[in-house]
mmCIF file of C-alpha atoms in Angstrom:
data_model
loop_
_atom_site.group_PDB
_atom_site.id
_atom_site.type_symbol
_atom_site.label_atom_id
_atom_site.label_comp_id
_atom_site.label_asym_id
_atom_site.label_seq_id
_atom_site.Cartn_x
_atom_site.Cartn_y
_atom_site.Cartn_z
ATOM 1 C CA MET A 1 -7.189 -14.259 -12.768
ATOM 2 C CA ALA A 2 -6.971 -10.508 -13.330
ATOM 3 C CA LEU A 3 -10.503 -10.113 -11.970
ATOM 4 C CA ILE A 4 -9.691 -12.132 -8.859
ATOM 5 C CA LYS A 5 -6.676 -9.910 -8.134
ATOM 6 C CA ASP A 6 -8.921 -6.941 -7.521
ATOM 7 C CA THR A 7 -11.347 -8.569 -5.135
ATOM 8 C CA GLN A 8 -11.542 -7.371 -1.584
ATOM 9 C CA ALA A 9 -10.277 -10.678 -0.205
ATOM 10 C CA ALA A 10 -7.211 -10.544 -2.449
ATOM 11 C CA GLN A 11 -6.454 -6.999 -1.275
ATOM 12 C CA GLU A 12 -6.779 -8.098 2.332
ATOM 13 C CA VAL A 13 -4.485 -11.074 1.791
ATOM 14 C CA ARG A 14 -1.885 -8.780 0.179
ATOM 15 C CA ALA A 15 -2.097 -6.338 3.093
ATOM 16 C CA LEU A 16 -1.705 -9.149 5.627
ATOM 17 C CA LYS A 17 1.216 -10.585 3.658
ATOM 18 C CA ASP A 18 2.867 -7.141 3.627
ATOM 19 C CA PHE A 19 2.359 -6.871 7.381
ATOM 20 C CA PHE A 20 3.855 -10.302 8.102
ATOM 21 C CA SER A 21 6.837 -9.634 5.837
ATOM 22 C CA MET A 22 7.457 -6.347 7.648
ATOM 23 C CA LEU A 23 7.498 -7.898 11.126
ATOM 24 C CA PRO A 24 10.960 -9.473 10.921
ATOM 25 C CA ASP A 25 12.502 -6.902 8.568
ATOM 26 C CA ASP A 26 11.111 -3.531 9.644
ATOM 27 C CA ILE A 27 9.571 -4.014 13.091
ATOM 28 C CA GLY A 28 9.445 -0.266 13.706
ATOM 29 C CA ARG A 29 6.867 0.113 10.925
ATOM 30 C CA ALA A 30 4.595 -2.760 11.934
ATOM 31 C CA CYS A 31 2.578 -3.019 15.128
ATOM 32 C CA TYR A 32 -0.272 -5.049 16.532
ATOM 33 C CA GLY A 33 -2.409 -5.093 19.610
ATOM 34 C CA PRO A 34 -4.910 -2.459 20.745
ATOM 35 C CA LYS A 35 -2.483 -0.318 22.775
ATOM 36 C CA HIS A 36 0.178 -0.152 20.074
ATOM 37 C CA VAL A 37 -2.295 0.550 17.280
ATOM 38 C CA GLU A 38 -4.100 3.231 19.287
ATOM 39 C CA LEU A 39 -0.824 5.002 20.069
ATOM 40 C CA ALA A 40 0.218 4.817 16.406
ATOM 41 C CA ASN A 41 -3.141 6.319 15.444
ATOM 42 C CA GLN A 42 -2.705 9.160 17.954
ATOM 43 C CA ARG A 43 0.555 9.977 16.164
ATOM 44 C CA THR A 44 -1.192 9.722 12.736
ATOM 45 C CA ALA A 45 1.340 7.081 11.771
ATOM 46 C CA ILE A 46 -1.037 4.432 10.403
ATOM 47 C CA GLN A 47 -0.781 3.855 6.678
ATOM 48 C CA THR A 48 -2.815 0.621 6.661
ATOM 49 C CA LEU A 49 -5.073 -0.672 9.423
ATOM 50 C CA LEU A 50 -5.922 -4.362 9.525
ATOM 51 C CA ILE A 51 -8.843 -5.283 11.774
ATOM 52 C CA THR A 52 -11.167 -8.258 12.123
ATOM 53 C CA ASP A 53 -14.914 -7.931 11.864
ATOM 54 C CA ALA A 54 -15.190 -9.780 15.187
ATOM 55 C CA LEU A 55 -14.067 -6.620 16.984
ATOM 56 C CA PHE A 56 -17.101 -4.828 15.541
ATOM 57 C CA ARG A 57 -19.409 -7.602 16.751
ATOM 58 C CA ASN A 58 -18.196 -7.357 20.338
ATOM 59 C CA SER A 59 -21.054 -7.541 22.841
ATOM 60 C CA ASP A 60 -19.679 -4.517 24.702
ATOM 61 C CA VAL A 61 -21.035 -1.356 23.077
ATOM 62 C CA ALA A 62 -18.129 0.792 24.305
ATOM 63 C CA THR A 63 -15.615 -1.587 22.718
ATOM 64 C CA ARG A 64 -17.473 -1.579 19.400
ATOM 65 C CA LYS A 65 -17.646 2.211 19.462
ATOM 66 C CA LYS A 66 -13.906 2.456 20.184
ATOM 67 C CA TYR A 67 -13.044 0.382 17.103
ATOM 68 C CA VAL A 68 -15.509 2.216 14.858
ATOM 69 C CA GLU A 69 -13.946 5.516 15.931
ATOM 70 C CA LEU A 70 -10.469 4.103 15.314
ATOM 71 C CA VAL A 71 -11.400 3.067 11.761
ATOM 72 C CA GLU A 72 -12.932 6.485 11.056
ATOM 73 C CA SER A 73 -9.875 8.239 12.458
ATOM 74 C CA VAL A 74 -7.476 6.226 10.300
ATOM 75 C CA LYS A 75 -9.569 6.980 7.217
ATOM 76 C CA ASN A 76 -9.736 10.687 8.095
ATOM 77 C CA ASN A 77 -5.935 10.735 8.413
ATOM 78 C CA GLY A 78 -5.569 9.313 4.899
ATOM 79 C CA GLY A 79 -4.911 5.706 5.883
ATOM 80 C CA ASN A 80 -6.283 2.551 4.311
ATOM 81 C CA VAL A 81 -8.504 0.201 6.295
ATOM 82 C CA HIS A 82 -8.997 -3.505 5.656
ATOM 83 C CA ILE A 83 -11.736 -5.232 7.639
ATOM 84 C CA PHE A 84 -11.089 -8.961 7.627
ATOM 85 C CA SER A 85 -13.849 -11.530 7.806
ATOM 86 C CA SER A 86 -13.410 -13.921 10.692
ATOM 87 C CA MET A 87 -14.759 -16.600 8.343
ATOM 88 C CA HIS A 88 -11.779 -16.230 5.980
ATOM 89 C CA VAL A 89 -8.333 -17.719 6.575
ATOM 90 C CA SER A 90 -6.713 -14.277 6.568
ATOM 91 C CA GLY A 91 -9.154 -13.114 9.239
ATOM 92 C CA GLU A 92 -8.293 -16.134 11.362
ATOM 93 C CA GLN A 93 -4.582 -15.345 11.026
ATOM 94 C CA LEU A 94 -5.158 -11.740 12.069
ATOM 95 C CA ALA A 95 -7.307 -12.873 14.999
ATOM 96 C CA GLN A 96 -4.303 -14.825 16.282
ATOM 97 C CA LEU A 97 -2.494 -11.464 16.560
ATOM 98 C CA THR A 98 -5.198 -9.848 18.726
ATOM 99 C CA GLY A 99 -7.410 -9.027 15.728
ATOM 100 C CA ILE A 100 -5.842 -5.644 15.045
ATOM 101 C CA ALA A 101 -2.591 -4.611 13.386
ATOM 102 C CA ALA A 102 -1.141 -1.711 11.432
ATOM 103 C CA ILE A 103 1.482 -0.888 8.859
ATOM 104 C CA LEU A 104 2.946 2.493 9.731
ATOM 105 C CA ARG A 105 3.996 5.420 7.546
ATOM 106 C CA PHE A 106 7.124 5.906 9.620
ATOM 107 C CA PRO A 107 8.833 3.923 12.386
ATOM 108 C CA LEU A 108 7.703 4.349 15.975
ATOM 109 C CA PRO A 109 10.448 2.649 17.992
ATOM 110 C CA GLU A 110 8.860 3.767 21.274
ATOM 111 C CA LEU A 111 6.119 1.180 20.722
ATOM 112 C CA ASP A 112 8.620 -1.507 21.715
ATOM 113 C CA ASP A 113 8.700 -0.066 25.221
ATOM 114 C CA LEU A 114 4.938 -0.441 25.741
ATOM 115 C CA GLU A 115 3.440 -3.601 27.114
ATOM 116 C CA MET A 116 0.780 -5.227 25.003
#
């Protein structure tokens, strides 16, 4: 059991669980959707980025490049990145929320004013 705890899938499930528990309790520190996540990244507010691998397999090269740059930017700013497999249950759950979400270092209440 201790070995299973440290697997990548277990870490992803924990991160997704943390995100979902934050949504009702601390909405200012959790965001999802491309516009919200991109704005949070511009403000270097992303502590943990959750993204599905399907976004990297997009047929549009510009879209793929945008998400690769986003992941690199989050890592360069000291954030953690979890890339979820669309074949795993956690990846399917994340895909239902646009495929991209973030746990923020600090609240960004102005995100509520943006349209998804």
